[in-house]
């Protein structure tokens, strides 16, 4: 761990996508941070090295194929790192990055805005989750793999354990997924069921049972757009969702927590080893869904 930063934490955002623009806006809203530059697309190690000279933290929001390479350069130059989800193309690449970060004494954070949802954090604080069921109707097939990873991450976060047994099944129409379902039995006894299917409108509902009772959390804003008002009942649903936590607001909460940790010389609030556990779980799921 590097020593605390006494002044405002200087941040740069690497990337040129909508995700990079969103990350730059989030950083700008953090009181303890100063957005020095970005979003910017930096080509080649020399360009990245020059840009890193004046910052404490680099947020990397490049395409996934470039993320491992850029993240490695950032860590090798002794800068703290914050990655969009998913953090890299493979578990092996993230394992290598974790080792490099430890050797360089820098912190690596990964964006998990769902983990900062007040409803999920309340469920986690209340104690052991015994059973959880997550149902996701997905309208945007471009988000299929991302949604699968997010669903697995929610299960692991609430179970507070690693998966002992994984079962999964998928139905496809040619190369396109139609539906999939998977179940997870965790080492602490928790059990999760997830259903993901194509639909005209996106919706996501989580049901959780624990010794404290049963609860339901609407996660629709995190898996897609607010439902279009094609049916009268969606007007009621829209009104409820407008009261739900905003995704970008939770991104700001997690970003501030990471910046504060770096500024005070503390470990990242979402350690990279927890991300590795989720990525290993996602790889197991994908192997069974092929």
Tab-separated table of N, CA and C in Angstrom, residues 23-24 28 42 60 66 71 78 81 105 109 116 163 168 170 211-212 229-231 261 266 271 288 290:
chain	number	residue	atom	x	y	z
A	23	UNK	N	-17.932	7.504	-16.894
A	23	UNK	CA	-16.979	7.418	-15.784
A	23	UNK	C	-16.376	8.791	-15.491
A	24	UNK	N	-16.079	9.556	-16.520
A	24	UNK	CA	-15.524	10.895	-16.312
A	24	UNK	C	-16.521	11.779	-15.567
A	28	UNK	N	-15.972	13.425	-11.804
A	28	UNK	CA	-16.128	14.866	-11.601
A	28	UNK	C	-17.078	15.193	-10.457
A	42	UNK	N	-5.631	6.797	-25.387
A	42	UNK	CA	-4.180	6.893	-25.412
A	42	UNK	C	-3.624	5.693	-26.163
A	60	UNK	N	-9.877	2.934	-16.226
A	60	UNK	CA	-9.732	2.342	-17.558
A	60	UNK	C	-11.089	1.855	-18.045
A	66	UNK	N	-8.668	-4.465	-25.097
A	66	UNK	CA	-7.514	-3.619	-24.780
A	66	UNK	C	-7.291	-3.449	-23.282
A	71	UNK	N	-4.344	-1.750	-18.483
A	71	UNK	CA	-4.281	-1.876	-17.027
A	71	UNK	C	-2.879	-2.264	-16.567
A	78	UNK	N	3.035	2.373	-11.335
A	78	UNK	CA	2.771	2.721	-9.951
A	78	UNK	C	1.558	3.582	-9.711
A	81	UNK	N	-5.578	1.952	-9.848
A	81	UNK	CA	-6.334	1.587	-11.047
A	81	UNK	C	-7.784	1.303	-10.698
A	105	UNK	N	2.403	-2.255	-5.020
A	105	UNK	CA	1.764	-1.635	-3.852
A	105	UNK	C	0.717	-0.610	-4.265
A	109	UNK	N	-9.438	-1.200	-8.106
A	109	UNK	CA	-10.871	-1.261	-7.872
A	109	UNK	C	-11.591	-1.687	-9.129
A	116	UNK	N	-23.594	-1.735	-4.477
A	116	UNK	CA	-23.838	-0.544	-3.665
A	116	UNK	C	-25.316	-0.206	-3.598
A	163	UNK	N	-19.059	-20.707	-4.864
A	163	UNK	CA	-19.971	-21.732	-5.372
A	163	UNK	C	-19.335	-23.117	-5.318
A	168	UNK	N	-26.328	-25.520	-15.196
A	168	UNK	CA	-26.847	-24.502	-16.111
A	168	UNK	C	-27.342	-25.152	-17.392
A	170	UNK	N	-29.106	-23.856	-21.440
A	170	UNK	CA	-29.458	-22.750	-22.320
A	170	UNK	C	-30.213	-23.261	-23.540
A	211	UNK	N	-33.230	-16.099	7.498
A	211	UNK	CA	-33.906	-16.209	8.798
A	211	UNK	C	-34.649	-14.944	9.214
A	212	UNK	N	-34.334	-13.809	8.573
A	212	UNK	CA	-35.016	-12.556	8.875
A	212	UNK	C	-36.331	-12.419	8.122
A	229	UNK	N	-44.251	2.477	-21.686
A	229	UNK	CA	-45.647	2.429	-21.216
A	229	UNK	C	-46.594	1.839	-22.252
A	230	UNK	N	-46.331	0.590	-22.630
A	230	UNK	CA	-47.192	-0.041	-23.627
A	230	UNK	C	-48.423	-0.650	-22.993
A	231	UNK	N	-48.402	-0.842	-21.664
A	231	UNK	CA	-49.563	-1.388	-20.972
A	231	UNK	C	-49.831	-0.535	-19.730
A	261	UNK	N	-10.553	5.494	-0.060
A	261	UNK	CA	-9.630	4.441	0.367
A	261	UNK	C	-8.205	4.757	-0.086
A	266	UNK	N	-5.939	3.061	2.491
A	266	UNK	CA	-6.678	1.846	2.885
A	266	UNK	C	-6.875	0.938	1.679
A	271	UNK	N	-12.281	-5.656	-3.030
A	271	UNK	CA	-10.963	-6.217	-3.372
A	271	UNK	C	-10.987	-7.009	-4.673
A	288	UNK	N	-20.700	-24.424	-19.134
A	288	UNK	CA	-21.874	-25.285	-19.126
A	288	UNK	C	-22.965	-24.813	-20.076
A	290	UNK	N	-22.363	-23.498	-23.146
A	290	UNK	CA	-21.939	-23.568	-24.556
A	290	UNK	C	-22.713	-24.631	-25.317
